[in-house]
PDB file of C-alpha atoms in Angstrom:
ATOM      1  CA  MET A 300      -4.851  42.520  20.499  1.00  0.00           C
ATOM      2  CA  LYS A 301      -3.573  45.763  21.964  1.00  0.00           C
ATOM      3  CA  LEU A 302      -4.632  46.857  25.426  1.00  0.00           C
ATOM      4  CA  GLU A 303      -6.783  49.963  25.625  1.00  0.00           C
ATOM      5  CA  SER A 304      -6.647  52.361  28.542  1.00  0.00           C
ATOM      6  CA  LYS A 305      -7.785  55.859  29.433  1.00  0.00           C
ATOM      7  CA  LEU A 306      -4.476  56.343  31.231  1.00  0.00           C
ATOM      8  CA  ALA A 307      -1.258  57.526  29.610  1.00  0.00           C
ATOM      9  CA  MET A 308       0.417  54.160  29.276  1.00  0.00           C
ATOM     10  CA  GLY A 309       4.081  53.329  28.982  1.00  0.00           C
ATOM     11  CA  LYS A 310       5.223  52.319  25.515  1.00  0.00           C
ATOM     12  CA  TYR A 311       4.721  48.799  24.233  1.00  0.00           C
ATOM     13  CA  LEU A 312       7.436  46.931  22.372  1.00  0.00           C
ATOM     14  CA  ASN A 313       5.564  47.398  19.090  1.00  0.00           C
ATOM     15  CA  ASP A 314       5.753  51.179  19.584  1.00  0.00           C
ATOM     16  CA  HIS A 315       9.525  50.963  20.015  1.00  0.00           C
ATOM     17  CA  ILE A 316       9.886  48.782  16.910  1.00  0.00           C
ATOM     18  CA  LYS A 317       7.933  51.247  14.787  1.00  0.00           C
ATOM     19  CA  ASP A 318       9.872  54.233  16.157  1.00  0.00           C
ATOM     20  CA  TYR A 319      13.175  52.453  15.526  1.00  0.00           C
ATOM     21  CA  ARG A 320      12.288  51.538  11.929  1.00  0.00           C
ATOM     22  CA  THR A 321      11.022  55.058  11.242  1.00  0.00           C
ATOM     23  CA  LYS A 322      14.228  56.556  12.642  1.00  0.00           C
ATOM     24  CA  LEU A 323      16.216  54.335  10.247  1.00  0.00           C
ATOM     25  CA  GLY A 324      14.096  55.663   7.396  1.00  0.00           C
ATOM     26  CA  GLU A 325      13.316  52.170   6.137  1.00  0.00           C
ATOM     27  CA  SER A 326      10.139  50.688   4.737  1.00  0.00           C
ATOM     28  CA  ARG A 327       8.694  47.626   6.430  1.00  0.00           C
ATOM     29  CA  SER A 328       9.900  45.341   3.653  1.00  0.00           C
ATOM     30  CA  THR A 329      13.428  46.767   3.777  1.00  0.00           C
ATOM     31  CA  PHE A 330      13.533  46.546   7.545  1.00  0.00           C
ATOM     32  CA  ALA A 331      12.175  42.977   7.476  1.00  0.00           C
ATOM     33  CA  ALA A 332      14.853  41.953   4.974  1.00  0.00           C
ATOM     34  CA  ARG A 333      17.477  42.583   7.675  1.00  0.00           C
ATOM     35  CA  TYR A 334      16.163  39.506   9.467  1.00  0.00           C
ATOM     36  CA  GLY A 335      14.944  37.447   6.544  1.00  0.00           C
ATOM     37  CA  TRP A 336      11.313  38.100   7.478  1.00  0.00           C
ATOM     38  CA  SER A 337       8.344  39.318   5.474  1.00  0.00           C
ATOM     39  CA  GLY A 338       7.096  42.888   5.478  1.00  0.00           C
ATOM     40  CA  SER A 339       3.725  41.666   6.697  1.00  0.00           C
ATOM     41  CA  SER A 340       5.348  40.190   9.828  1.00  0.00           C
ATOM     42  CA  ILE A 341       6.855  43.589  10.674  1.00  0.00           C
ATOM     43  CA  GLN A 342       3.474  45.187  10.119  1.00  0.00           C
ATOM     44  CA  SER A 343       2.013  42.707  12.590  1.00  0.00           C
ATOM     45  CA  TYR A 344       4.767  43.325  15.149  1.00  0.00           C
ATOM     46  CA  GLU A 345       4.235  47.087  14.902  1.00  0.00           C
ATOM     47  CA  THR A 346       0.479  46.744  15.377  1.00  0.00           C
ATOM     48  CA  TYR A 347       0.122  44.179  18.168  1.00  0.00           C
ATOM     49  CA  TYR A 348       2.021  43.598  21.398  1.00  0.00           C
ATOM     50  CA  ASP A 349       1.810  39.773  21.402  1.00  0.00           C
ATOM     51  CA  ILE A 350       5.043  39.285  19.431  1.00  0.00           C
ATOM     52  CA  PRO A 351       6.727  35.848  19.592  1.00  0.00           C
ATOM     53  CA  ILE A 352       9.357  36.074  22.315  1.00  0.00           C
ATOM     54  CA  SER A 353      12.099  34.757  20.021  1.00  0.00           C
ATOM     55  CA  LYS A 354      11.443  37.572  17.536  1.00  0.00           C
ATOM     56  CA  ALA A 355      11.030  40.115  20.317  1.00  0.00           C
ATOM     57  CA  LEU A 356      14.471  39.301  21.720  1.00  0.00           C
ATOM     58  CA  ILE A 357      16.079  39.634  18.295  1.00  0.00           C
ATOM     59  CA  LEU A 358      14.447  42.998  17.601  1.00  0.00           C
ATOM     60  CA  GLY A 359      14.947  44.285  21.143  1.00  0.00           C
ATOM     61  CA  ARG A 360      18.648  43.462  21.219  1.00  0.00           C
ATOM     62  CA  ASP A 361      19.113  44.993  17.784  1.00  0.00           C
ATOM     63  CA  MET A 362      17.602  48.222  19.165  1.00  0.00           C
ATOM     64  CA  ASP A 363      19.927  48.010  22.186  1.00  0.00           C
ATOM     65  CA  MET A 364      16.994  47.388  24.521  1.00  0.00           C
ATOM     66  CA  ASP A 365      17.757  45.602  27.766  1.00  0.00           C
ATOM     67  CA  GLU A 366      15.954  42.282  28.243  1.00  0.00           C
ATOM     68  CA  TYR A 367      14.296  43.743  31.331  1.00  0.00           C
ATOM     69  CA  TYR A 368      12.476  46.240  29.097  1.00  0.00           C
ATOM     70  CA  ILE A 369      11.874  43.746  26.287  1.00  0.00           C
ATOM     71  CA  TYR A 370       9.777  41.618  28.632  1.00  0.00           C
ATOM     72  CA  ILE A 371       8.126  44.557  30.346  1.00  0.00           C
ATOM     73  CA  THR A 372       7.046  46.241  27.102  1.00  0.00           C
ATOM     74  CA  MET A 373       5.552  42.909  26.029  1.00  0.00           C
ATOM     75  CA  PHE A 374       3.609  42.800  29.316  1.00  0.00           C
ATOM     76  CA  LYS A 375       5.418  39.669  30.415  1.00  0.00           C
ATOM     77  CA  THR A 376       6.815  39.364  33.932  1.00  0.00           C
ATOM     78  CA  PRO A 377      10.631  39.621  33.725  1.00  0.00           C
ATOM     79  CA  GLN A 378      11.360  36.740  36.041  1.00  0.00           C
ATOM     80  CA  PRO A 379      13.696  35.450  37.153  1.00  0.00           C
ATOM     81  CA  VAL A 380      15.659  38.622  36.504  1.00  0.00           C
ATOM     82  CA  HIS A 381      18.961  36.932  37.325  1.00  0.00           C
ATOM     83  CA  ASP A 382      18.542  35.041  34.054  1.00  0.00           C
ATOM     84  CA  PHE A 383      19.161  38.389  32.368  1.00  0.00           C
ATOM     85  CA  LYS A 384      22.543  38.630  34.105  1.00  0.00           C
ATOM     86  CA  CYS A 385      21.334  41.465  36.293  1.00  0.00           C
ATOM     87  CA  LYS A 386      23.824  42.687  38.842  1.00  0.00           C
ATOM     88  CA  PHE A 387      23.159  43.289  42.519  1.00  0.00           C
ATOM     89  CA  ILE A 388      24.028  46.830  43.634  1.00  0.00           C
ATOM     90  CA  GLU A 389      24.941  46.629  47.316  1.00  0.00           C
ATOM     91  CA  ASP A 390      24.653  50.366  48.020  1.00  0.00           C
ATOM     92  CA  LYS A 391      20.987  50.724  49.003  1.00  0.00           C
ATOM     93  CA  ASP A 392      21.127  54.531  49.158  1.00  0.00           C
ATOM     94  CA  LEU A 393      22.529  54.634  45.628  1.00  0.00           C
ATOM     95  CA  VAL A 394      19.731  52.384  44.345  1.00  0.00           C
ATOM     96  CA  PHE A 395      17.026  54.417  46.098  1.00  0.00           C
ATOM     97  CA  ASN A 396      18.439  57.721  44.802  1.00  0.00           C
ATOM     98  CA  LYS A 397      18.714  56.480  41.227  1.00  0.00           C
ATOM     99  CA  ILE A 398      15.143  55.198  41.279  1.00  0.00           C
ATOM    100  CA  HIS A 399      13.812  58.367  42.903  1.00  0.00           C
ATOM    101  CA  HIS A 400      15.486  60.756  40.472  1.00  0.00           C
ATOM    102  CA  ASN A 401      15.440  58.777  37.228  1.00  0.00           C
ATOM    103  CA  TYR A 402      12.477  56.391  37.304  1.00  0.00           C
ATOM    104  CA  ARG A 403       8.767  56.217  37.914  1.00  0.00           C
ATOM    105  CA  ILE A 404       7.615  53.154  39.871  1.00  0.00           C
ATOM    106  CA  THR A 405       4.459  51.785  38.241  1.00  0.00           C
ATOM    107  CA  THR A 406       2.453  48.676  39.013  1.00  0.00           C
ATOM    108  CA  SER A 407       2.705  45.574  36.830  1.00  0.00           C
ATOM    109  CA  GLY A 408      -0.137  43.587  35.292  1.00  0.00           C
ATOM    110  CA  GLU A 409       0.455  40.821  37.831  1.00  0.00           C
ATOM    111  CA  LEU A 410       0.071  43.206  40.756  1.00  0.00           C
ATOM    112  CA  TYR A 411      -2.971  44.849  39.181  1.00  0.00           C
ATOM    113  CA  ASN A 412      -4.636  41.434  39.013  1.00  0.00           C
ATOM    114  CA  ARG A 413      -3.716  40.754  42.634  1.00  0.00           C
ATOM    115  CA  SER A 414      -5.636  43.873  43.666  1.00  0.00           C
ATOM    116  CA  VAL A 415      -8.776  41.772  43.166  1.00  0.00           C
ATOM    117  CA  ASP A 416      -7.605  39.502  45.987  1.00  0.00           C
ATOM    118  CA  ILE A 417      -7.026  42.543  48.160  1.00  0.00           C
ATOM    119  CA  GLY A 418     -10.484  43.887  47.314  1.00  0.00           C
ATOM    120  CA  GLN A 419     -12.057  40.668  48.609  1.00  0.00           C
ATOM    121  CA  TYR A 420     -10.559  41.177  52.042  1.00  0.00           C
ATOM    122  CA  ARG A 421     -13.012  41.992  54.799  1.00  0.00           C
ATOM    123  CA  GLU A 422     -12.245  42.151  58.487  1.00  0.00           C
ATOM    124  CA  SER A 423     -15.291  39.946  59.128  1.00  0.00           C
ATOM    125  CA  GLU A 424     -14.934  37.658  56.103  1.00  0.00           C
ATOM    126  CA  THR A 425     -11.625  36.082  55.174  1.00  0.00           C
ATOM    127  CA  LYS A 426     -12.753  33.364  52.752  1.00  0.00           C
ATOM    128  CA  GLY A 427     -10.545  33.206  49.677  1.00  0.00           C
ATOM    129  CA  VAL A 428      -7.883  35.496  51.092  1.00  0.00           C
ATOM    130  CA  SER A 429      -4.585  34.088  52.263  1.00  0.00           C
ATOM    131  CA  PRO A 430      -3.804  34.234  56.012  1.00  0.00           C
ATOM    132  CA  GLU A 431      -0.528  35.945  55.106  1.00  0.00           C
ATOM    133  CA  THR A 432      -2.417  38.801  53.426  1.00  0.00           C
ATOM    134  CA  ILE A 433      -4.765  39.248  56.377  1.00  0.00           C
ATOM    135  CA  LYS A 434      -1.940  39.193  58.889  1.00  0.00           C
ATOM    136  CA  SER A 435       0.181  41.542  56.805  1.00  0.00           C
ATOM    137  CA  PHE A 436      -2.501  44.240  56.685  1.00  0.00           C
ATOM    138  CA  GLU A 437      -2.257  44.370  60.454  1.00  0.00           C
ATOM    139  CA  THR A 438       1.532  44.483  60.682  1.00  0.00           C
ATOM    140  CA  ILE A 439       2.948  46.210  57.610  1.00  0.00           C
ATOM    141  CA  GLY A 440       1.161  49.511  58.066  1.00  0.00           C
ATOM    142  CA  ILE A 441      -0.905  49.936  54.907  1.00  0.00           C
ATOM    143  CA  ASN A 442      -4.696  49.649  54.776  1.00  0.00           C
ATOM    144  CA  LYS A 443      -6.775  47.968  52.098  1.00  0.00           C
ATOM    145  CA  GLN A 444      -8.250  51.089  50.499  1.00  0.00           C
ATOM    146  CA  GLN A 445      -4.871  52.791  50.304  1.00  0.00           C
ATOM    147  CA  CYS A 446      -3.260  49.695  48.818  1.00  0.00           C
ATOM    148  CA  ILE A 447      -5.884  49.245  46.086  1.00  0.00           C
ATOM    149  CA  LYS A 448      -5.755  52.933  45.172  1.00  0.00           C
ATOM    150  CA  ILE A 449      -1.977  52.879  44.821  1.00  0.00           C
ATOM    151  CA  ILE A 450      -2.055  49.757  42.645  1.00  0.00           C
ATOM    152  CA  GLN A 451      -4.890  50.744  40.323  1.00  0.00           C
ATOM    153  CA  ASN A 452      -3.890  54.398  39.892  1.00  0.00           C
ATOM    154  CA  ASN A 453      -0.339  53.542  38.870  1.00  0.00           C
ATOM    155  CA  PHE A 454      -0.817  50.661  36.451  1.00  0.00           C
ATOM    156  CA  TYR A 455       2.002  51.060  33.888  1.00  0.00           C
ATOM    157  CA  VAL A 456       1.332  54.812  33.836  1.00  0.00           C
ATOM    158  CA  ASP A 457       3.674  57.119  31.971  1.00  0.00           C
ATOM    159  CA  THR A 458       3.578  60.895  32.183  1.00  0.00           C
ATOM    160  CA  GLU A 459       5.652  63.895  31.119  1.00  0.00           C
ATOM    161  CA  ASP A 460       5.606  65.153  34.713  1.00  0.00           C
ATOM    162  CA  LYS A 461       9.177  64.511  35.849  1.00  0.00           C
ATOM    163  CA  GLU A 462       8.179  65.166  39.472  1.00  0.00           C
ATOM    164  CA  ASP A 463       5.660  62.323  39.433  1.00  0.00           C
ATOM    165  CA  ASN A 464       7.462  59.340  40.974  1.00  0.00           C
ATOM    166  CA  GLY A 465       4.445  57.033  40.746  1.00  0.00           C
ATOM    167  CA  VAL A 466       4.451  54.654  43.699  1.00  0.00           C
ATOM    168  CA  SER A 467       6.805  55.715  46.485  1.00  0.00           C
ATOM    169  CA  ILE A 468       9.673  53.377  47.306  1.00  0.00           C
ATOM    170  CA  GLU A 469       8.309  53.020  50.830  1.00  0.00           C
ATOM    171  CA  ASP A 470       4.837  51.974  49.631  1.00  0.00           C
ATOM    172  CA  ALA A 471       6.317  49.648  47.001  1.00  0.00           C
ATOM    173  CA  ILE A 472       8.269  47.819  49.694  1.00  0.00           C
ATOM    174  CA  LYS A 473       5.176  47.551  51.905  1.00  0.00           C
ATOM    175  CA  ILE A 474       3.072  46.115  49.088  1.00  0.00           C
ATOM    176  CA  CYS A 475       5.764  43.591  48.139  1.00  0.00           C
ATOM    177  CA  LYS A 476       5.868  42.402  51.741  1.00  0.00           C
ATOM    178  CA  LEU A 477       2.093  42.420  51.981  1.00  0.00           C
ATOM    179  CA  LEU A 478       1.574  40.134  48.991  1.00  0.00           C
ATOM    180  CA  ASN A 479       4.892  38.295  49.232  1.00  0.00           C
ATOM    181  CA  LEU A 480       5.809  39.360  45.698  1.00  0.00           C
ATOM    182  CA  PRO A 481       9.272  40.217  44.377  1.00  0.00           C
ATOM    183  CA  PHE A 482       9.677  43.843  43.323  1.00  0.00           C
ATOM    184  CA  THR A 483      10.326  42.653  39.772  1.00  0.00           C
ATOM    185  CA  SER A 484       6.922  40.926  39.673  1.00  0.00           C
ATOM    186  CA  ALA A 485       4.966  43.714  41.336  1.00  0.00           C
ATOM    187  CA  PHE A 486       6.456  46.867  39.852  1.00  0.00           C
ATOM    188  CA  VAL A 487       7.957  48.305  36.701  1.00  0.00           C
ATOM    189  CA  LEU A 488      10.617  51.021  36.515  1.00  0.00           C
ATOM    190  CA  LEU A 489       9.797  53.431  33.694  1.00  0.00           C
ATOM    191  CA  PRO A 490      12.541  55.951  32.806  1.00  0.00           C
ATOM    192  CA  LYS A 491      11.439  59.526  33.446  1.00  0.00           C
ATOM    193  CA  ASN A 492      13.319  60.714  30.362  1.00  0.00           C
ATOM    194  CA  GLY A 493      11.354  58.270  28.216  1.00  0.00           C
ATOM    195  CA  VAL A 494      14.518  56.640  26.887  1.00  0.00           C
ATOM    196  CA  TYR A 495      14.339  52.844  27.020  1.00  0.00           C
ATOM    197  CA  LEU A 496      16.910  52.023  24.362  1.00  0.00           C
ATOM    198  CA  GLY A 497      20.431  51.828  25.721  1.00  0.00           C
ATOM    199  CA  ASN A 498      19.183  51.746  29.323  1.00  0.00           C
ATOM    200  CA  HIS A 499      20.910  48.785  30.953  1.00  0.00           C
ATOM    201  CA  GLU A 500      20.671  49.808  34.611  1.00  0.00           C
ATOM    202  CA  ALA A 501      16.930  49.488  35.311  1.00  0.00           C
ATOM    203  CA  GLY A 502      17.093  45.693  35.518  1.00  0.00           C
ATOM    204  CA  ASN A 503      19.974  45.929  37.984  1.00  0.00           C
ATOM    205  CA  LEU A 504      18.033  48.407  40.126  1.00  0.00           C
ATOM    206  CA  ALA A 505      14.885  46.252  40.118  1.00  0.00           C
ATOM    207  CA  TYR A 506      16.894  43.114  40.926  1.00  0.00           C
ATOM    208  CA  SER A 507      18.623  44.945  43.782  1.00  0.00           C
ATOM    209  CA  MET A 508      15.217  45.951  45.168  1.00  0.00           C
ATOM    210  CA  ASP A 509      14.277  42.257  45.135  1.00  0.00           C
ATOM    211  CA  LYS A 510      17.298  41.466  47.265  1.00  0.00           C
ATOM    212  CA  PHE A 511      16.783  44.355  49.698  1.00  0.00           C
ATOM    213  CA  ILE A 512      13.147  43.420  50.326  1.00  0.00           C
ATOM    214  CA  MET A 513      13.971  39.725  50.683  1.00  0.00           C
ATOM    215  CA  ASP A 514      16.689  40.493  53.208  1.00  0.00           C
ATOM    216  CA  GLU A 515      14.322  42.691  55.228  1.00  0.00           C
ATOM    217  CA  SER A 516      11.629  40.001  55.195  1.00  0.00           C
ATOM    218  CA  THR A 517      13.900  37.157  56.241  1.00  0.00           C
ATOM    219  CA  ILE A 518      15.348  36.802  59.715  1.00  0.00           C
ATOM    220  CA  GLN A 519      18.528  34.776  59.583  1.00  0.00           C
ATOM    221  CA  PHE A 520      18.679  32.348  62.481  1.00  0.00           C
ATOM    222  CA  SER A 521      21.409  29.984  63.525  1.00  0.00           C
ATOM    223  CA  PHE A 522      21.425  27.656  66.504  1.00  0.00           C
ATOM    224  CA  ASP A 523      25.168  28.009  66.854  1.00  0.00           C
ATOM    225  CA  LYS A 524      24.644  31.620  67.971  1.00  0.00           C
ATOM    226  CA  ILE A 525      22.532  30.595  70.960  1.00  0.00           C
ATOM    227  CA  GLU A 526      24.508  30.562  74.168  1.00  0.00           C
ATOM    228  CA  ILE A 527      23.392  27.089  75.151  1.00  0.00           C
ATOM    229  CA  ASN A 528      24.868  23.707  74.394  1.00  0.00           C
ATOM    230  CA  ILE A 529      22.581  21.550  72.264  1.00  0.00           C
ATOM    231  CA  THR A 530      23.350  18.477  70.222  1.00  0.00           C
ATOM    232  CA  ASP A 531      22.902  18.199  66.474  1.00  0.00           C
ATOM    233  CA  LYS A 532      19.974  15.872  67.105  1.00  0.00           C
ATOM    234  CA  GLU A 533      18.322  18.462  69.377  1.00  0.00           C
ATOM    235  CA  ALA A 534      18.904  21.205  66.798  1.00  0.00           C
ATOM    236  CA  SER A 535      17.276  19.033  64.133  1.00  0.00           C
ATOM    237  CA  PHE A 536      14.300  18.408  66.413  1.00  0.00           C
ATOM    238  CA  LEU A 537      13.853  22.137  67.090  1.00  0.00           C
ATOM    239  CA  MET A 538      13.940  22.916  63.381  1.00  0.00           C
ATOM    240  CA  ASP A 539      11.237  20.287  62.766  1.00  0.00           C
ATOM    241  CA  VAL A 540       9.068  21.851  65.474  1.00  0.00           C
ATOM    242  CA  LEU A 541       9.580  25.321  63.998  1.00  0.00           C
ATOM    243  CA  THR A 542       8.717  24.098  60.500  1.00  0.00           C
ATOM    244  CA  SER A 543       5.546  22.435  61.797  1.00  0.00           C
ATOM    245  CA  PHE A 544       4.556  25.571  63.731  1.00  0.00           C
ATOM    246  CA  ARG A 545       4.956  27.792  60.667  1.00  0.00           C
ATOM    247  CA  LYS A 546       2.936  25.387  58.555  1.00  0.00           C
ATOM    248  CA  ASN A 547       0.041  25.302  61.022  1.00  0.00           C
ATOM    249  CA  HIS A 548       0.027  28.979  62.024  1.00  0.00           C
ATOM    250  CA  GLY A 549       0.849  30.718  58.751  1.00  0.00           C
TER     251      GLY A 549
END
C-alpha cells in the first residue's frame, strides 16, 4: 500500500519505474517482456512501493539508479552502505559543499519513528527513554521541541525550491549524535535537481558523513601515549575498570 502524505514527498521507486517505461515508449507487457515477467507484475510495481527487493535491484540497475537510491525510494534503510561499495571521501569541506549545493537533507522513516521516543522525554520523567538520549540533550546543544520539529517537518520532503536545504548539516550531525544513529539511517539525501538516475555520488556522500560523525563521537585512547610506565597486566586492568564504569554510568 502506498504511503499518503500532505507533504510534497520524494519519489518512490514505483514512480521512477513508471517514468522510465513511459520514456521508453513501451507498454507494460512489452516492458515486462524484457525481464521475462508478466505485464500485471509491472502494473503492480508501478502502483505500489513494496516491490520485492530482488526485482527492485534488477529494475533499479537497469535504470542506472544507484543502490543507495533503490533502497531509499523503497523506504528501506540503506544499511550497511559499505555493502554498496560506497567510497569514503576524506575531504570534509568537499562533502559539506556538495551536500549544501546539490542535495536536500530530509529525515528517514527510521528517524521519524524515533521522534516518538524524543517526544516521551520529560525533565522530570525519564521512564522509557535511554540515559544516552537524556544526557545528550544536555550536552549536544539541541532541545527537544527543536529536534522534533526538525524531524517531523522534513520527513522525506521534496520541493522545487532549490534554496531549501531541508535539515542543516549542523543539525543533522547533532541529531545523529543525540540518538546515536548513523547519518545513513537518520537522513536521506534528495538531489535538488530531481535527477536520481545516474547519480552515483549520493551514497558516497552519505557514507562519508557516517565516518565524519563517528570520528567526532569517538575519542581514540591509547595507554602507550601516557607518559607513565605501566605493565600490560595493569593496562588490561584499567581497561576492565573503564568498561565497567561505562556500563554502569551510561
